[in-house]
């Protein structure tokens, strides 16, 4: 089974974008269609979701690297990455075919946990494998996915609150905005201090938050929220750059 692992990861690297493309084939509803045209202050501009393409590429590249350049540690990172990829397929199918925000929110949990576990295990190898291509792809794939799922979780909290309360996208914009940034900030602090030094996580997180800034500046015209989002994003990224986490532990 371990020998088949990189092939399975490569397979899920292909299945994930295919699973998210059912709507163009006339099956189900496009992912995020219910929020794409709203004025919710916590949503990134739709163009920023294109980061999924980079995540899928890094994920598939990690699978291919395991085939062409196998490493003794590959399974330790590979198994949680496989779980994250499989869970992502389930989430994408649910988002298109079932279209239930509470269910979609719950389905983010296994992706979140598996991606963070993979990033943690990759971190334990950094001092020994940092120069090797297979590790670089493991670091990129796990970091990008962990960061972007952090964004997805943060922006899903207000969406889920609205589902149960009947609030419109523009109701209580400031509480919804601060809820999103609080979740993102907590995720950033926990990841940096306890999981990994990977800059890929902060690249994905910063990209998503920049999307929130531009969405409010260009689209919702909530300019004060856009300014606060920019300051919040800069603070989160600055803390990571100026205070690199002090952690070193073996893989578990």
PDB file of C-alpha atoms in Angstrom:
ATOM      1  CA  UNK A   1       0.000   0.000   0.000  1.00  0.00           C
ATOM      2  CA  UNK A   2       2.894   2.352   0.768  1.00  0.00           C
ATOM      3  CA  UNK A   3       4.230   1.829  -2.761  1.00  0.00           C
ATOM      4  CA  UNK A   4       0.849   2.821  -4.155  1.00  0.00           C
ATOM      5  CA  UNK A   5       0.667   5.968  -1.992  1.00  0.00           C
ATOM      6  CA  UNK A   6       2.336   8.440  -4.419  1.00  0.00           C
ATOM      7  CA  UNK A   7       0.187   7.090  -7.260  1.00  0.00           C
ATOM      8  CA  UNK A   8      -2.931   7.654  -5.144  1.00  0.00           C
ATOM      9  CA  UNK A   9      -1.810  11.192  -4.298  1.00  0.00           C
ATOM     10  CA  UNK A  10      -1.202  11.887  -7.984  1.00  0.00           C
ATOM     11  CA  UNK A  11      -4.660  10.461  -8.740  1.00  0.00           C
ATOM     12  CA  UNK A  12      -6.322  12.740  -6.184  1.00  0.00           C
ATOM     13  CA  UNK A  13      -4.288  15.626  -7.536  1.00  0.00           C
ATOM     14  CA  UNK A  14      -6.199  15.046 -10.769  1.00  0.00           C
ATOM     15  CA  UNK A  15      -9.561  14.167  -9.208  1.00  0.00           C
ATOM     16  CA  UNK A  16      -9.777  17.315  -7.080  1.00  0.00           C
ATOM     17  CA  UNK A  17     -10.016  19.821  -9.956  1.00  0.00           C
ATOM     18  CA  UNK A  18     -12.249  17.414 -11.875  1.00  0.00           C
ATOM     19  CA  UNK A  19     -14.567  17.112  -8.863  1.00  0.00           C
ATOM     20  CA  UNK A  20     -14.891  20.877  -8.723  1.00  0.00           C
ATOM     21  CA  UNK A  21     -15.853  21.130 -12.391  1.00  0.00           C
ATOM     22  CA  UNK A  22     -19.186  19.334 -12.455  1.00  0.00           C
ATOM     23  CA  UNK A  23     -21.314  22.450 -12.899  1.00  0.00           C
ATOM     24  CA  UNK A  24     -19.827  23.370 -16.316  1.00  0.00           C
ATOM     25  CA  UNK A  25     -20.907  19.878 -17.394  1.00  0.00           C
ATOM     26  CA  UNK A  26     -24.465  20.628 -16.329  1.00  0.00           C
ATOM     27  CA  UNK A  27     -24.282  18.697 -13.050  1.00  0.00           C
ATOM     28  CA  UNK A  28     -25.072  20.473  -9.788  1.00  0.00           C
ATOM     29  CA  UNK A  29     -24.419  24.072  -8.766  1.00  0.00           C
ATOM     30  CA  UNK A  30     -21.097  25.920  -9.109  1.00  0.00           C
ATOM     31  CA  UNK A  31     -19.102  25.985  -5.865  1.00  0.00           C
ATOM     32  CA  UNK A  32     -19.631  29.330  -4.143  1.00  0.00           C
ATOM     33  CA  UNK A  33     -22.437  30.351  -6.497  1.00  0.00           C
ATOM     34  CA  UNK A  34     -24.603  31.324  -3.518  1.00  0.00           C
ATOM     35  CA  UNK A  35     -22.014  33.873  -2.355  1.00  0.00           C
ATOM     36  CA  UNK A  36     -20.365  34.922  -5.627  1.00  0.00           C
ATOM     37  CA  UNK A  37     -22.718  37.859  -6.188  1.00  0.00           C
ATOM     38  CA  UNK A  38     -23.281  38.908  -2.569  1.00  0.00           C
ATOM     39  CA  UNK A  39     -21.953  41.943  -0.740  1.00  0.00           C
ATOM     40  CA  UNK A  40     -20.746  39.971   2.262  1.00  0.00           C
ATOM     41  CA  UNK A  41     -17.768  41.864   3.739  1.00  0.00           C
ATOM     42  CA  UNK A  42     -15.760  38.728   4.572  1.00  0.00           C
ATOM     43  CA  UNK A  43     -15.708  37.273   1.057  1.00  0.00           C
ATOM     44  CA  UNK A  44     -12.617  37.521  -1.203  1.00  0.00           C
ATOM     45  CA  UNK A  45     -13.031  38.603  -4.810  1.00  0.00           C
ATOM     46  CA  UNK A  46     -13.991  35.543  -6.913  1.00  0.00           C
ATOM     47  CA  UNK A  47     -10.721  35.760  -8.893  1.00  0.00           C
ATOM     48  CA  UNK A  48      -8.755  34.969  -5.736  1.00  0.00           C
ATOM     49  CA  UNK A  49     -10.178  31.451  -5.639  1.00  0.00           C
ATOM     50  CA  UNK A  50      -7.900  30.706  -8.602  1.00  0.00           C
ATOM     51  CA  UNK A  51      -5.291  29.756  -5.999  1.00  0.00           C
ATOM     52  CA  UNK A  52      -6.893  26.309  -6.069  1.00  0.00           C
ATOM     53  CA  UNK A  53      -5.064  25.757  -9.369  1.00  0.00           C
ATOM     54  CA  UNK A  54      -1.688  26.273  -7.674  1.00  0.00           C
ATOM     55  CA  UNK A  55      -2.709  24.019  -4.782  1.00  0.00           C
ATOM     56  CA  UNK A  56      -3.743  21.233  -7.140  1.00  0.00           C
ATOM     57  CA  UNK A  57      -0.498  21.601  -9.089  1.00  0.00           C
ATOM     58  CA  UNK A  58       1.643  21.371  -5.939  1.00  0.00           C
ATOM     59  CA  UNK A  59      -0.424  18.423  -4.691  1.00  0.00           C
ATOM     60  CA  UNK A  60      -0.063  16.486  -7.936  1.00  0.00           C
ATOM     61  CA  UNK A  61       3.627  17.437  -8.063  1.00  0.00           C
ATOM     62  CA  UNK A  62       4.107  15.918  -4.614  1.00  0.00           C
ATOM     63  CA  UNK A  63       2.536  12.703  -5.870  1.00  0.00           C
ATOM     64  CA  UNK A  64       4.751  12.671  -8.962  1.00  0.00           C
ATOM     65  CA  UNK A  65       7.852  13.379  -6.868  1.00  0.00           C
ATOM     66  CA  UNK A  66       7.052  10.348  -4.728  1.00  0.00           C
ATOM     67  CA  UNK A  67       7.071   8.211  -7.871  1.00  0.00           C
ATOM     68  CA  UNK A  68      10.209   9.660  -9.464  1.00  0.00           C
ATOM     69  CA  UNK A  69      12.176  10.634  -6.343  1.00  0.00           C
ATOM     70  CA  UNK A  70      10.948   8.479  -3.466  1.00  0.00           C
ATOM     71  CA  UNK A  71      12.082   9.323   0.065  1.00  0.00           C
ATOM     72  CA  UNK A  72      12.077   7.223   3.217  1.00  0.00           C
ATOM     73  CA  UNK A  73       9.868   9.765   5.002  1.00  0.00           C
ATOM     74  CA  UNK A  74       7.335  10.107   2.168  1.00  0.00           C
ATOM     75  CA  UNK A  75       4.553   8.073   3.787  1.00  0.00           C
ATOM     76  CA  UNK A  76       4.607  10.170   6.983  1.00  0.00           C
ATOM     77  CA  UNK A  77       3.597  13.252   5.024  1.00  0.00           C
ATOM     78  CA  UNK A  78       1.829  11.387   2.241  1.00  0.00           C
ATOM     79  CA  UNK A  79      -0.873   9.692   4.288  1.00  0.00           C
ATOM     80  CA  UNK A  80      -2.372  12.864   5.786  1.00  0.00           C
ATOM     81  CA  UNK A  81      -2.048  14.535   2.374  1.00  0.00           C
ATOM     82  CA  UNK A  82      -4.020  11.669   0.842  1.00  0.00           C
ATOM     83  CA  UNK A  83      -6.724  12.059   3.491  1.00  0.00           C
ATOM     84  CA  UNK A  84      -6.852  15.804   2.824  1.00  0.00           C
ATOM     85  CA  UNK A  85      -7.203  15.229  -0.928  1.00  0.00           C
ATOM     86  CA  UNK A  86      -9.950  12.639  -0.504  1.00  0.00           C
ATOM     87  CA  UNK A  87     -11.813  14.862   1.960  1.00  0.00           C
ATOM     88  CA  UNK A  88     -11.485  17.770  -0.458  1.00  0.00           C
ATOM     89  CA  UNK A  89     -13.144  15.724  -3.197  1.00  0.00           C
ATOM     90  CA  UNK A  90     -16.033  14.937  -0.836  1.00  0.00           C
ATOM     91  CA  UNK A  91     -16.325  18.632   0.107  1.00  0.00           C
ATOM     92  CA  UNK A  92     -16.381  19.746  -3.534  1.00  0.00           C
ATOM     93  CA  UNK A  93     -19.016  17.184  -4.487  1.00  0.00           C
ATOM     94  CA  UNK A  94     -21.142  18.201  -1.504  1.00  0.00           C
ATOM     95  CA  UNK A  95     -20.792  21.908  -2.326  1.00  0.00           C
ATOM     96  CA  UNK A  96     -22.118  21.291  -5.837  1.00  0.00           C
ATOM     97  CA  UNK A  97     -24.660  18.506  -5.373  1.00  0.00           C
ATOM     98  CA  UNK A  98     -26.069  19.003  -1.854  1.00  0.00           C
ATOM     99  CA  UNK A  99     -25.477  22.759  -1.391  1.00  0.00           C
ATOM    100  CA  UNK A 100     -25.839  22.783   2.406  1.00  0.00           C
ATOM    101  CA  UNK A 101     -23.707  25.410   4.131  1.00  0.00           C
ATOM    102  CA  UNK A 102     -23.709  23.703   7.567  1.00  0.00           C
ATOM    103  CA  UNK A 103     -22.649  20.418   5.949  1.00  0.00           C
ATOM    104  CA  UNK A 104     -19.999  22.148   3.868  1.00  0.00           C
ATOM    105  CA  UNK A 105     -18.644  23.795   7.005  1.00  0.00           C
ATOM    106  CA  UNK A 106     -18.401  20.453   8.811  1.00  0.00           C
ATOM    107  CA  UNK A 107     -16.697  18.862   5.818  1.00  0.00           C
ATOM    108  CA  UNK A 108     -13.904  21.437   6.028  1.00  0.00           C
ATOM    109  CA  UNK A 109     -12.811  19.897   9.349  1.00  0.00           C
ATOM    110  CA  UNK A 110     -11.105  16.731   8.018  1.00  0.00           C
ATOM    111  CA  UNK A 111      -9.354  18.725   5.267  1.00  0.00           C
ATOM    112  CA  UNK A 112      -8.173  21.242   7.862  1.00  0.00           C
ATOM    113  CA  UNK A 113      -6.928  18.570  10.292  1.00  0.00           C
ATOM    114  CA  UNK A 114      -5.199  16.435   7.657  1.00  0.00           C
ATOM    115  CA  UNK A 115      -3.493  19.369   5.916  1.00  0.00           C
ATOM    116  CA  UNK A 116      -2.199  20.732   9.225  1.00  0.00           C
ATOM    117  CA  UNK A 117      -0.978  17.266  10.226  1.00  0.00           C
ATOM    118  CA  UNK A 118       0.887  16.938   6.925  1.00  0.00           C
ATOM    119  CA  UNK A 119       2.444  20.381   7.395  1.00  0.00           C
ATOM    120  CA  UNK A 120       3.505  19.458  10.942  1.00  0.00           C
ATOM    121  CA  UNK A 121       5.178  16.276   9.764  1.00  0.00           C
ATOM    122  CA  UNK A 122       6.892  18.115   6.914  1.00  0.00           C
ATOM    123  CA  UNK A 123       8.174  20.668   9.421  1.00  0.00           C
ATOM    124  CA  UNK A 124       9.961  17.951  11.390  1.00  0.00           C
ATOM    125  CA  UNK A 125      11.968  17.165   8.241  1.00  0.00           C
ATOM    126  CA  UNK A 126      12.881  20.737   7.302  1.00  0.00           C
ATOM    127  CA  UNK A 127      16.353  20.822   8.854  1.00  0.00           C
ATOM    128  CA  UNK A 128      17.357  17.627   7.065  1.00  0.00           C
ATOM    129  CA  UNK A 129      15.478  17.690   3.749  1.00  0.00           C
ATOM    130  CA  UNK A 130      15.012  21.380   2.945  1.00  0.00           C
ATOM    131  CA  UNK A 131      17.119  21.274  -0.211  1.00  0.00           C
ATOM    132  CA  UNK A 132      15.418  18.265  -1.792  1.00  0.00           C
ATOM    133  CA  UNK A 133      12.726  18.622  -4.427  1.00  0.00           C
ATOM    134  CA  UNK A 134      10.374  16.080  -2.869  1.00  0.00           C
ATOM    135  CA  UNK A 135      10.421  17.969   0.429  1.00  0.00           C
ATOM    136  CA  UNK A 136       9.924  21.309  -1.287  1.00  0.00           C
ATOM    137  CA  UNK A 137       6.809  19.990  -2.971  1.00  0.00           C
ATOM    138  CA  UNK A 138       5.569  18.465   0.296  1.00  0.00           C
ATOM    139  CA  UNK A 139       6.127  21.807   2.035  1.00  0.00           C
ATOM    140  CA  UNK A 140       4.368  23.755  -0.739  1.00  0.00           C
ATOM    141  CA  UNK A 141       1.412  21.395  -1.082  1.00  0.00           C
ATOM    142  CA  UNK A 142       0.740  21.041   2.650  1.00  0.00           C
ATOM    143  CA  UNK A 143       1.410  24.719   3.433  1.00  0.00           C
ATOM    144  CA  UNK A 144      -0.743  26.103   0.637  1.00  0.00           C
ATOM    145  CA  UNK A 145      -3.624  23.751   1.402  1.00  0.00           C
ATOM    146  CA  UNK A 146      -3.404  24.404   5.151  1.00  0.00           C
ATOM    147  CA  UNK A 147      -3.367  28.164   4.598  1.00  0.00           C
ATOM    148  CA  UNK A 148      -6.193  28.274   2.102  1.00  0.00           C
ATOM    149  CA  UNK A 149      -8.379  25.941   4.170  1.00  0.00           C
ATOM    150  CA  UNK A 150      -7.720  28.332   7.048  1.00  0.00           C
ATOM    151  CA  UNK A 151      -9.164  31.111   4.874  1.00  0.00           C
ATOM    152  CA  UNK A 152     -12.074  28.897   3.800  1.00  0.00           C
ATOM    153  CA  UNK A 153     -12.875  28.109   7.433  1.00  0.00           C
ATOM    154  CA  UNK A 154     -12.671  31.756   8.476  1.00  0.00           C
ATOM    155  CA  UNK A 155     -15.035  32.983   5.767  1.00  0.00           C
ATOM    156  CA  UNK A 156     -17.379  30.040   6.324  1.00  0.00           C
ATOM    157  CA  UNK A 157     -18.087  30.971   9.928  1.00  0.00           C
ATOM    158  CA  UNK A 158     -20.240  34.031   9.021  1.00  0.00           C
ATOM    159  CA  UNK A 159     -21.877  32.061   6.207  1.00  0.00           C
ATOM    160  CA  UNK A 160     -22.902  29.373   8.681  1.00  0.00           C
ATOM    161  CA  UNK A 161     -24.121  31.958  11.214  1.00  0.00           C
ATOM    162  CA  UNK A 162     -26.335  33.515   8.523  1.00  0.00           C
ATOM    163  CA  UNK A 163     -27.758  30.098   7.641  1.00  0.00           C
ATOM    164  CA  UNK A 164     -29.081  29.609  11.167  1.00  0.00           C
ATOM    165  CA  UNK A 165     -30.116  33.221  11.846  1.00  0.00           C
ATOM    166  CA  UNK A 166     -31.586  34.285   8.513  1.00  0.00           C
ATOM    167  CA  UNK A 167     -29.318  37.341   8.363  1.00  0.00           C
ATOM    168  CA  UNK A 168     -28.711  38.874   4.940  1.00  0.00           C
ATOM    169  CA  UNK A 169     -25.140  39.198   3.583  1.00  0.00           C
ATOM    170  CA  UNK A 170     -25.053  42.906   4.428  1.00  0.00           C
ATOM    171  CA  UNK A 171     -26.537  42.577   7.925  1.00  0.00           C
ATOM    172  CA  UNK A 172     -24.114  43.227  10.798  1.00  0.00           C
ATOM    173  CA  UNK A 173     -21.126  43.686   8.467  1.00  0.00           C
ATOM    174  CA  UNK A 174     -18.641  44.656  11.177  1.00  0.00           C
ATOM    175  CA  UNK A 175     -19.299  41.689  13.525  1.00  0.00           C
ATOM    176  CA  UNK A 176     -19.134  39.305  10.565  1.00  0.00           C
ATOM    177  CA  UNK A 177     -15.918  40.892   9.324  1.00  0.00           C
ATOM    178  CA  UNK A 178     -14.232  40.778  12.727  1.00  0.00           C
ATOM    179  CA  UNK A 179     -15.357  37.186  13.251  1.00  0.00           C
ATOM    180  CA  UNK A 180     -13.612  36.204  10.025  1.00  0.00           C
ATOM    181  CA  UNK A 181     -10.382  38.010  10.876  1.00  0.00           C
ATOM    182  CA  UNK A 182     -10.366  36.680  14.433  1.00  0.00           C
ATOM    183  CA  UNK A 183     -10.563  33.106  13.146  1.00  0.00           C
ATOM    184  CA  UNK A 184      -7.833  33.800  10.564  1.00  0.00           C
ATOM    185  CA  UNK A 185      -5.565  35.432  13.175  1.00  0.00           C
ATOM    186  CA  UNK A 186      -5.995  32.555  15.631  1.00  0.00           C
ATOM    187  CA  UNK A 187      -5.247  30.059  12.867  1.00  0.00           C
ATOM    188  CA  UNK A 188      -2.119  31.977  11.869  1.00  0.00           C
ATOM    189  CA  UNK A 189      -0.856  32.176  15.447  1.00  0.00           C
ATOM    190  CA  UNK A 190      -1.449  28.473  16.110  1.00  0.00           C
ATOM    191  CA  UNK A 191       0.110  27.371  12.827  1.00  0.00           C
ATOM    192  CA  UNK A 192       3.241  29.480  13.276  1.00  0.00           C
ATOM    193  CA  UNK A 193       3.798  28.602  16.938  1.00  0.00           C
ATOM    194  CA  UNK A 194       2.821  24.938  16.960  1.00  0.00           C
ATOM    195  CA  UNK A 195       2.737  23.503  13.442  1.00  0.00           C
ATOM    196  CA  UNK A 196       5.273  24.837  10.962  1.00  0.00           C
ATOM    197  CA  UNK A 197       7.603  27.606   9.804  1.00  0.00           C
ATOM    198  CA  UNK A 198       6.313  27.204   6.238  1.00  0.00           C
ATOM    199  CA  UNK A 199       5.887  30.502   4.428  1.00  0.00           C
ATOM    200  CA  UNK A 200       3.516  28.800   1.989  1.00  0.00           C
ATOM    201  CA  UNK A 201       0.820  28.843   4.667  1.00  0.00           C
ATOM    202  CA  UNK A 202       1.115  32.606   5.026  1.00  0.00           C
ATOM    203  CA  UNK A 203       1.276  33.081   1.269  1.00  0.00           C
ATOM    204  CA  UNK A 204      -2.114  31.362   0.911  1.00  0.00           C
ATOM    205  CA  UNK A 205      -3.591  33.045   3.980  1.00  0.00           C
ATOM    206  CA  UNK A 206      -2.354  36.472   2.897  1.00  0.00           C
ATOM    207  CA  UNK A 207      -3.675  35.934  -0.621  1.00  0.00           C
ATOM    208  CA  UNK A 208      -7.137  35.142   0.683  1.00  0.00           C
ATOM    209  CA  UNK A 209      -7.190  38.130   3.043  1.00  0.00           C
ATOM    210  CA  UNK A 210      -5.973  40.412   0.257  1.00  0.00           C
ATOM    211  CA  UNK A 211      -9.003  39.197  -1.680  1.00  0.00           C
ATOM    212  CA  UNK A 212     -11.190  40.388   1.209  1.00  0.00           C
ATOM    213  CA  UNK A 213      -9.490  43.799   1.125  1.00  0.00           C
ATOM    214  CA  UNK A 214     -10.078  44.254  -2.602  1.00  0.00           C
ATOM    215  CA  UNK A 215     -13.607  42.877  -2.459  1.00  0.00           C
ATOM    216  CA  UNK A 216     -14.576  45.559   0.031  1.00  0.00           C
ATOM    217  CA  UNK A 217     -12.685  48.328  -1.732  1.00  0.00           C
ATOM    218  CA  UNK A 218     -13.773  47.580  -5.297  1.00  0.00           C
ATOM    219  CA  UNK A 219     -17.055  45.761  -4.964  1.00  0.00           C
ATOM    220  CA  UNK A 220     -18.961  46.334  -1.740  1.00  0.00           C
ATOM    221  CA  UNK A 221     -17.485  49.855  -1.381  1.00  0.00           C
ATOM    222  CA  UNK A 222     -17.225  49.339   2.377  1.00  0.00           C
ATOM    223  CA  UNK A 223     -13.966  51.272   2.301  1.00  0.00           C
ATOM    224  CA  UNK A 224     -13.459  51.481   6.047  1.00  0.00           C
ATOM    225  CA  UNK A 225     -13.762  47.685   6.294  1.00  0.00           C
ATOM    226  CA  UNK A 226     -11.297  47.391   3.403  1.00  0.00           C
ATOM    227  CA  UNK A 227      -8.799  49.582   5.261  1.00  0.00           C
ATOM    228  CA  UNK A 228      -9.192  47.589   8.472  1.00  0.00           C
ATOM    229  CA  UNK A 229      -8.831  44.361   6.489  1.00  0.00           C
ATOM    230  CA  UNK A 230      -5.589  45.661   4.965  1.00  0.00           C
ATOM    231  CA  UNK A 231      -4.238  46.620   8.385  1.00  0.00           C
ATOM    232  CA  UNK A 232      -5.264  43.261   9.831  1.00  0.00           C
ATOM    233  CA  UNK A 233      -3.660  41.351   6.969  1.00  0.00           C
ATOM    234  CA  UNK A 234      -0.435  43.341   7.253  1.00  0.00           C
ATOM    235  CA  UNK A 235      -0.323  42.734  11.008  1.00  0.00           C
ATOM    236  CA  UNK A 236      -0.776  38.977  10.638  1.00  0.00           C
ATOM    237  CA  UNK A 237       1.944  38.743   7.980  1.00  0.00           C
ATOM    238  CA  UNK A 238       4.302  41.127   9.801  1.00  0.00           C
ATOM    239  CA  UNK A 239       4.112  39.109  13.003  1.00  0.00           C
ATOM    240  CA  UNK A 240       5.151  35.997  11.055  1.00  0.00           C
ATOM    241  CA  UNK A 241       8.057  37.740   9.311  1.00  0.00           C
ATOM    242  CA  UNK A 242       9.409  39.536  12.368  1.00  0.00           C
ATOM    243  CA  UNK A 243       8.764  36.765  14.874  1.00  0.00           C
ATOM    244  CA  UNK A 244       9.588  33.425  13.306  1.00  0.00           C
ATOM    245  CA  UNK A 245       8.282  30.585  15.447  1.00  0.00           C
ATOM    246  CA  UNK A 246      10.657  28.776  17.749  1.00  0.00           C
ATOM    247  CA  UNK A 247       9.841  25.123  17.452  1.00  0.00           C
ATOM    248  CA  UNK A 248      11.637  21.917  16.731  1.00  0.00           C
ATOM    249  CA  UNK A 249      10.218  18.499  17.309  1.00  0.00           C
ATOM    250  CA  UNK A 250      10.275  15.097  15.693  1.00  0.00           C
ATOM    251  CA  UNK A 251       7.560  13.884  13.385  1.00  0.00           C
ATOM    252  CA  UNK A 252       4.639  12.116  15.022  1.00  0.00           C
TER     253      UNK A 252
END
